[in-house]
Short mmCIF file of C-alpha atoms in Angstrom, two decimals:
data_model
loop_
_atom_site.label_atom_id
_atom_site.label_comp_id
_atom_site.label_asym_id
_atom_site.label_seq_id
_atom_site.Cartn_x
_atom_site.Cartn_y
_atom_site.Cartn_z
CA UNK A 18 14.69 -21.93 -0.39
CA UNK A 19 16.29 -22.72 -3.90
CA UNK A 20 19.55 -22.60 -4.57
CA UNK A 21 20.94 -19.22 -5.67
CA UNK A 22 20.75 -18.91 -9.46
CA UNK A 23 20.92 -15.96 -12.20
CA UNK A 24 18.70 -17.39 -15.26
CA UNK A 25 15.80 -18.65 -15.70
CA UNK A 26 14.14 -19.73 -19.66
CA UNK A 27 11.29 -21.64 -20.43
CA UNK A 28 10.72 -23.10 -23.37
CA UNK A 29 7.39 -23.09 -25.58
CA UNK A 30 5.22 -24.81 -23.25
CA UNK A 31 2.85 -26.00 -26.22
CA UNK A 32 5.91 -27.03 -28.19
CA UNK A 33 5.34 -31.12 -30.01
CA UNK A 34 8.67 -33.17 -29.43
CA UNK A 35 9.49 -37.36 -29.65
CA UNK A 36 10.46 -38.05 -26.58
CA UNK A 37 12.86 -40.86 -25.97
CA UNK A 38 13.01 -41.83 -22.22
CA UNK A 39 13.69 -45.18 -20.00
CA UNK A 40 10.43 -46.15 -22.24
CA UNK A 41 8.90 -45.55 -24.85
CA UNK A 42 6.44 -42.58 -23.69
CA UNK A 43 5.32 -41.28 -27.27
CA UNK A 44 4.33 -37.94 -28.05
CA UNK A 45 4.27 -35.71 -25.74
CA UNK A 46 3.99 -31.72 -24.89
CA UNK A 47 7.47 -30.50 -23.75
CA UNK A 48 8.60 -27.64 -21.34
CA UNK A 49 12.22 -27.40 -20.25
CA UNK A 50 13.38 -25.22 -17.79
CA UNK A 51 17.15 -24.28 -18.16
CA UNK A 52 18.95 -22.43 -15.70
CA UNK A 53 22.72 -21.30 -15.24
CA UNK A 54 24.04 -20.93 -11.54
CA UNK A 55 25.14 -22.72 -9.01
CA UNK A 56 22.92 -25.60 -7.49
CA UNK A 57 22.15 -27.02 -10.48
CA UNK A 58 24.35 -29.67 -11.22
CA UNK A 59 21.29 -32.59 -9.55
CA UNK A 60 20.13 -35.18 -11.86
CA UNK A 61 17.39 -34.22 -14.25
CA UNK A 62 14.19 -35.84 -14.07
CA UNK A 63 11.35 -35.84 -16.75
CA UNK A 64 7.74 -35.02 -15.34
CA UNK A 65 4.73 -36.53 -17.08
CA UNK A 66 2.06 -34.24 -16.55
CA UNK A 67 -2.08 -35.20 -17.47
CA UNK A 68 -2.80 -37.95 -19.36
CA UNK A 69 -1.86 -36.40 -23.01
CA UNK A 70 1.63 -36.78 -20.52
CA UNK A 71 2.49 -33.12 -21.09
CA UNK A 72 6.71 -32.95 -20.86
CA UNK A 73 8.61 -31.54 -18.17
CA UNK A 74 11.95 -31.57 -16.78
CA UNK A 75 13.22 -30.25 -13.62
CA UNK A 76 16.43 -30.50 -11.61
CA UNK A 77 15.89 -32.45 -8.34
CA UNK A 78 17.20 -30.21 -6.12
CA UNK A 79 14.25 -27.81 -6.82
CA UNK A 80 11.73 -30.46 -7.18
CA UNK A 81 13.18 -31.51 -3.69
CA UNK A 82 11.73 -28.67 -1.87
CA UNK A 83 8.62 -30.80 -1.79
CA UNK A 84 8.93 -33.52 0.55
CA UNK A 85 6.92 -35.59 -1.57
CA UNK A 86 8.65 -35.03 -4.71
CA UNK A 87 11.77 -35.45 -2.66
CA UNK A 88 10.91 -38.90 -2.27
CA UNK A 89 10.14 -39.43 -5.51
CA UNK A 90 13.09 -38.07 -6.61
CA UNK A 91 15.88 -40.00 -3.98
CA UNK A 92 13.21 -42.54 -2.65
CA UNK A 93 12.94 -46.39 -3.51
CA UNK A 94 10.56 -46.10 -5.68
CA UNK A 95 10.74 -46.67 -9.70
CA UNK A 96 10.83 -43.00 -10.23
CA UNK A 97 14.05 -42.61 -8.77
CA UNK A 98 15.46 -45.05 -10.91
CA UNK A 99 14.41 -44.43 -14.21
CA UNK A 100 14.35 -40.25 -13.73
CA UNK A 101 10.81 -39.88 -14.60
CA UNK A 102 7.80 -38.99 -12.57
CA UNK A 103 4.45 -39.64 -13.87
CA UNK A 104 1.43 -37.41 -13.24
CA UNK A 105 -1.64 -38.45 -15.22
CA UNK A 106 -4.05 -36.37 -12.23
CA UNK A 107 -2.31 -32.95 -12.55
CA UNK A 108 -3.19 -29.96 -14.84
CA UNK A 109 0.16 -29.11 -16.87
CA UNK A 110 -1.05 -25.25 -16.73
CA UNK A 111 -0.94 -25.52 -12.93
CA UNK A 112 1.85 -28.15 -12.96
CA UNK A 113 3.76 -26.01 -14.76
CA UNK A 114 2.96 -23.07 -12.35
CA UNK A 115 3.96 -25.50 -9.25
CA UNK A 116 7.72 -25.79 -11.18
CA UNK A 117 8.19 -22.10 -11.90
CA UNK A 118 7.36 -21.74 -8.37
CA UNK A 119 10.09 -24.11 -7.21
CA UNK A 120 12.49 -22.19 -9.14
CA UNK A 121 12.10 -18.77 -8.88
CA UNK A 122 9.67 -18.04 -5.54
CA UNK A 123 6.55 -16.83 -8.23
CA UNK A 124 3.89 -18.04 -10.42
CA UNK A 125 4.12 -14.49 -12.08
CA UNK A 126 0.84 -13.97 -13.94
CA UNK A 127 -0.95 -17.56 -13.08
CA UNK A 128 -4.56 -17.17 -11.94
CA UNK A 129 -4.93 -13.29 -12.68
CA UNK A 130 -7.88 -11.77 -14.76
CA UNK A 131 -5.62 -10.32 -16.98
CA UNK A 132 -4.09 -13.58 -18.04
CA UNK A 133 -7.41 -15.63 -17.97
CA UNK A 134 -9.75 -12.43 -19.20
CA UNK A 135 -12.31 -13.92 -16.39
CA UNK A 136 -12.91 -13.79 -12.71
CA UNK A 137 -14.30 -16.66 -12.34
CA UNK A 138 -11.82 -18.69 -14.48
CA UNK A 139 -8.90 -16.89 -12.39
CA UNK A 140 -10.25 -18.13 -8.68
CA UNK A 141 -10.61 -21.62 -10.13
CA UNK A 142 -7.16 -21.68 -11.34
CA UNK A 143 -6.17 -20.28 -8.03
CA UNK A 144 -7.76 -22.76 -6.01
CA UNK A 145 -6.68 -25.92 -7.99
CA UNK A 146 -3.14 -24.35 -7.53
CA UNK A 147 -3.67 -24.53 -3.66
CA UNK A 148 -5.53 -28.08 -4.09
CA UNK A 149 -2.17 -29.20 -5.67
CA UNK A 150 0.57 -26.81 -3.49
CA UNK A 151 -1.27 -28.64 -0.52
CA UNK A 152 -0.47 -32.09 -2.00
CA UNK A 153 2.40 -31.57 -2.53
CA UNK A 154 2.86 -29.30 0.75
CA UNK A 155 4.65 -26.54 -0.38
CA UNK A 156 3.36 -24.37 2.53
CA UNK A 157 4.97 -21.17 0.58
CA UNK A 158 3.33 -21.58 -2.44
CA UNK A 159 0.17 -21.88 -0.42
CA UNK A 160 0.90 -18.68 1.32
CA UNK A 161 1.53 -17.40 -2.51
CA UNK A 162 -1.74 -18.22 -3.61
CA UNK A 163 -3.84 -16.72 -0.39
CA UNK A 164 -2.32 -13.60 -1.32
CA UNK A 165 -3.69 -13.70 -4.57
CA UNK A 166 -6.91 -14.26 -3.49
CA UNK A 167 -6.72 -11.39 -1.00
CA UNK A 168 -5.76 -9.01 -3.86
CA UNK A 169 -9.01 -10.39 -6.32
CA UNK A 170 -11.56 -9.61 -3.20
CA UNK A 171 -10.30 -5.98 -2.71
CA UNK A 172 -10.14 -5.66 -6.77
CA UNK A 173 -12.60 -7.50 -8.77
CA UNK A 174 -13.80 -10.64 -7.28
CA UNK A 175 -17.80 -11.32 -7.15
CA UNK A 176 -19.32 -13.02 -3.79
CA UNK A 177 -20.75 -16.03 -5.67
CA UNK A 178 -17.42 -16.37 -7.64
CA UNK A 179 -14.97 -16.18 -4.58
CA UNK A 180 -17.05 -19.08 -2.72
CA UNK A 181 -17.00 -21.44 -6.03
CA UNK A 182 -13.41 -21.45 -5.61
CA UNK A 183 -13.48 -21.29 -1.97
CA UNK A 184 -15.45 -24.68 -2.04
CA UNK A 185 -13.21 -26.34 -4.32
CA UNK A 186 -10.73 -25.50 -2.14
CA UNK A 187 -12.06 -26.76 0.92
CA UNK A 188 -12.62 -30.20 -0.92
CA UNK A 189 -9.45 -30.73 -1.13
CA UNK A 190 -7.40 -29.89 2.31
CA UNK A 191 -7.52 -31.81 5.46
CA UNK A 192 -9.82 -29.72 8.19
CA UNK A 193 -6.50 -28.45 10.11
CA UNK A 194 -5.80 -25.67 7.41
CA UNK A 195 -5.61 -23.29 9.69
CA UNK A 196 -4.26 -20.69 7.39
CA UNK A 197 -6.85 -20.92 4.17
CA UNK A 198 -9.58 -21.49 7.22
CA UNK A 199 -8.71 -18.14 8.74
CA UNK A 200 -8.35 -16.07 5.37
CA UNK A 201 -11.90 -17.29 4.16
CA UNK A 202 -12.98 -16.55 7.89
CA UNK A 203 -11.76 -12.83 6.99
CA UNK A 204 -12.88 -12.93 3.59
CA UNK A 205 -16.13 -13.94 3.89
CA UNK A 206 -17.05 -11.11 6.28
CA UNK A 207 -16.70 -8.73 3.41
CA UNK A 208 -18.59 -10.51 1.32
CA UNK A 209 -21.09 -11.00 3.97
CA UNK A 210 -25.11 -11.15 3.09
CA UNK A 211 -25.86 -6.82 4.01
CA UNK A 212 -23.47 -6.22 1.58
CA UNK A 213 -24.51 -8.20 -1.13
CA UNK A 214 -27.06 -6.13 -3.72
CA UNK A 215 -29.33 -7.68 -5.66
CA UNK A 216 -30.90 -10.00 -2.99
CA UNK A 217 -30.35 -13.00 -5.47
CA UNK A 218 -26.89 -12.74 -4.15
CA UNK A 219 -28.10 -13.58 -0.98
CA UNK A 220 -29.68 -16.75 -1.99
CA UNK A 221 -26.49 -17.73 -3.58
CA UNK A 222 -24.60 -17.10 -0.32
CA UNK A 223 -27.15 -18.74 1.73
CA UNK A 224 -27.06 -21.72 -0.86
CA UNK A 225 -23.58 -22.41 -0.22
CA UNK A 226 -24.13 -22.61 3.83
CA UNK A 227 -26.57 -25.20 2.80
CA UNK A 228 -24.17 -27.69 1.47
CA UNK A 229 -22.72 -27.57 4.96
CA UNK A 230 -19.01 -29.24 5.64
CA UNK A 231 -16.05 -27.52 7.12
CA UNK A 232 -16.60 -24.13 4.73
CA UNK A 233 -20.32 -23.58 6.23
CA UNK A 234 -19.08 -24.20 9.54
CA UNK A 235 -16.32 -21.24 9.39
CA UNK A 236 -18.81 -19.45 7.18
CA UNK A 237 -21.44 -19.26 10.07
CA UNK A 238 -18.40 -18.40 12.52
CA UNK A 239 -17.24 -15.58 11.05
CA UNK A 240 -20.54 -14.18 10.54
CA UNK A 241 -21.65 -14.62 14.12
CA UNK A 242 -18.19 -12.91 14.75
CA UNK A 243 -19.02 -10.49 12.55
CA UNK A 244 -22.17 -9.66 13.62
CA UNK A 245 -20.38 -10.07 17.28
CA UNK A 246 -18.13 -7.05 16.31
CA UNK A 247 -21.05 -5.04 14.92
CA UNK A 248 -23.32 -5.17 18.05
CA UNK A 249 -20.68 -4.69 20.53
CA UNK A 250 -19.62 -1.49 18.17
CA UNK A 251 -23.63 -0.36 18.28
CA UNK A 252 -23.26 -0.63 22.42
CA UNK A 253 -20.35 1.39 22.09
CA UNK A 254 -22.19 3.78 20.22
CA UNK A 255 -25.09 3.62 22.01
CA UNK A 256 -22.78 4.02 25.94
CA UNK A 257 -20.95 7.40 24.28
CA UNK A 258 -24.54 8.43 22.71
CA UNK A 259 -25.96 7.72 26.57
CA UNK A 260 -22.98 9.96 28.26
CA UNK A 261 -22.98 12.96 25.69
CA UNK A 262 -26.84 12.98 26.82
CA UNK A 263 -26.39 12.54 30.21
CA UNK A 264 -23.92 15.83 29.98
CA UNK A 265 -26.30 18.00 27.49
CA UNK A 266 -29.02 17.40 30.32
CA UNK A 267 -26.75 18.49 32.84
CA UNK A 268 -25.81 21.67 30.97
CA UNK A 269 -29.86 22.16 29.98
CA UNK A 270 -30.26 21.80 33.72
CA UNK A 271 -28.00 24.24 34.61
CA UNK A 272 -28.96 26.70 31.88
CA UNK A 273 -32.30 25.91 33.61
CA UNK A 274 -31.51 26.82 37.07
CA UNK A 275 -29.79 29.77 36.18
CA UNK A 276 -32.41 31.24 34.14
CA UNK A 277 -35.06 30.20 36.73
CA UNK A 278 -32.76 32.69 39.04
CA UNK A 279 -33.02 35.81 36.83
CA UNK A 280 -36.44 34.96 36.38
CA UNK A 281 -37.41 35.19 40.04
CA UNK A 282 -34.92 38.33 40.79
CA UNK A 283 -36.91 40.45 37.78
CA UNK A 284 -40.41 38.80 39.63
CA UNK A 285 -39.13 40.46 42.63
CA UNK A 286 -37.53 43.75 41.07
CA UNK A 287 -34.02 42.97 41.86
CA UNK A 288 -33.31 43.38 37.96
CA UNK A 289 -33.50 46.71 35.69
#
């Protein structure tokens, strides 16, 4: 966990500064994060993010919760000496997301329609935020962004939407993800093909089991579970259906037999 602290500012993440580092780095994009409390007296380092080398800076004992930033940070590499990491693959949106994460536990509003003003655009973000928390394996921020796809199925997420992001998800962890495996597992049985309407959202479904890998795999598992779940609730059905029958005949039968009897005794005149 990070160290305790009481303040967190960011500055204007779009803000233009000269930068003057261990090189000469040129213009760049710069965010600083600047907190008071305790924990934070670790050596600054300056995070090059994308290749326009978006500016960051970030204490080491947060960036530290990563083990590979860690090593970065107090390994021997060159990054350790000169107090600069460079990231020319990363996306300084979700970069920038990863560092408020390391500081405060949250991404806040990161990846939610109301910040994006698209569905679609939101699960993206989400998933290239787990492609990157699962580099550099921040299991909690993982965990952070499953729950944020939980809440955009139950609110506003669209079947063919949730499995774009799904699959650029999958592309990017190693095949013993047990956690994101067993979420979409879960998810994808409520977005499952009966419940799709119109029927060209069943082509897009069954489009994405064609591409096959790891996701159509766990797709096809958790429908056959599914389905599993389904019949054996039918049987069920069907068994307590079968008794309460079984019992109404009884009773019929009985009613039967007993109005057979009064139907005999007036026959014989034993009734007025």
């Amino acid at each position: 966990m990070p160290p305790k602290r009481t303040r967190t500012v960011a500055t204007n993440p779009r803000k233009k500064s000269k930068t003057a580092g261990p090189e000469d780095v040129g213009e760049v994009e710069e965010t600083t994060l600047v907190n008071d409390g305790d924990g934070f007296q670790s050596q600054i380092f300056t995070i090059l993010a994308g290749p326009q080398r978006h500016k960051f800076t970030a204490h080491a004992s947060f960036l530290s919760q990563s083990p590979v930033l860690e090593r970065m940070c107090h390994g021997p590499f060159e990054e350790s000496l000169i107090f600069t990491i460079r990231l020319p693959d990363e996306n300084p949106d979700t970069l920038q997301a990863v560092i408020q994460y390391l500081y405060t536990g949250n991404t806040q509003k990161f990846g939610s329609v109301s910040e994006t003003g698209c569905t679609i655009r939101a699960l993206l973000k989400l998933a290239e935020l787990y492609g990157v928390a699962e580099k550099y394996q921040l299991q909690g921020l993982k965990a952070l962004v499953i729950k944020k796809l939980e809440g955009s199925i139950d609110v506003d997420a669209r079947p063919f939407e949730f499995m774009m992001a799904a699959r650029k998800i999958y592309n990017c962890i190693p095949d013993s993800d047990k956690d994101f495996r067993e979420f979409f597992k879960k998810a994808s049985t409520k977005l499952s093909p009966p419940k799709l309407v119109p029927q060209v959202l069943r082509h897009q479904y069954n489009d994405q089991l064609e591409e096959g890998g790891v996701m159509a795999v766990d797709m096809v598992a958790a429908l056959c579970a599914e389905y599993t779940a389904r019949i054996d609730q039918m049987k069920l059905k069907a068994n307590d259906d079968i008794v309460r029958m079984r019992t109404e005949n009884q009773e019929l039968a009985k009613d039967k037999a007993r109005y057979k009897k009064y139907y005999e005794q007036l026959r014989n005149g034993q009734m007025t």
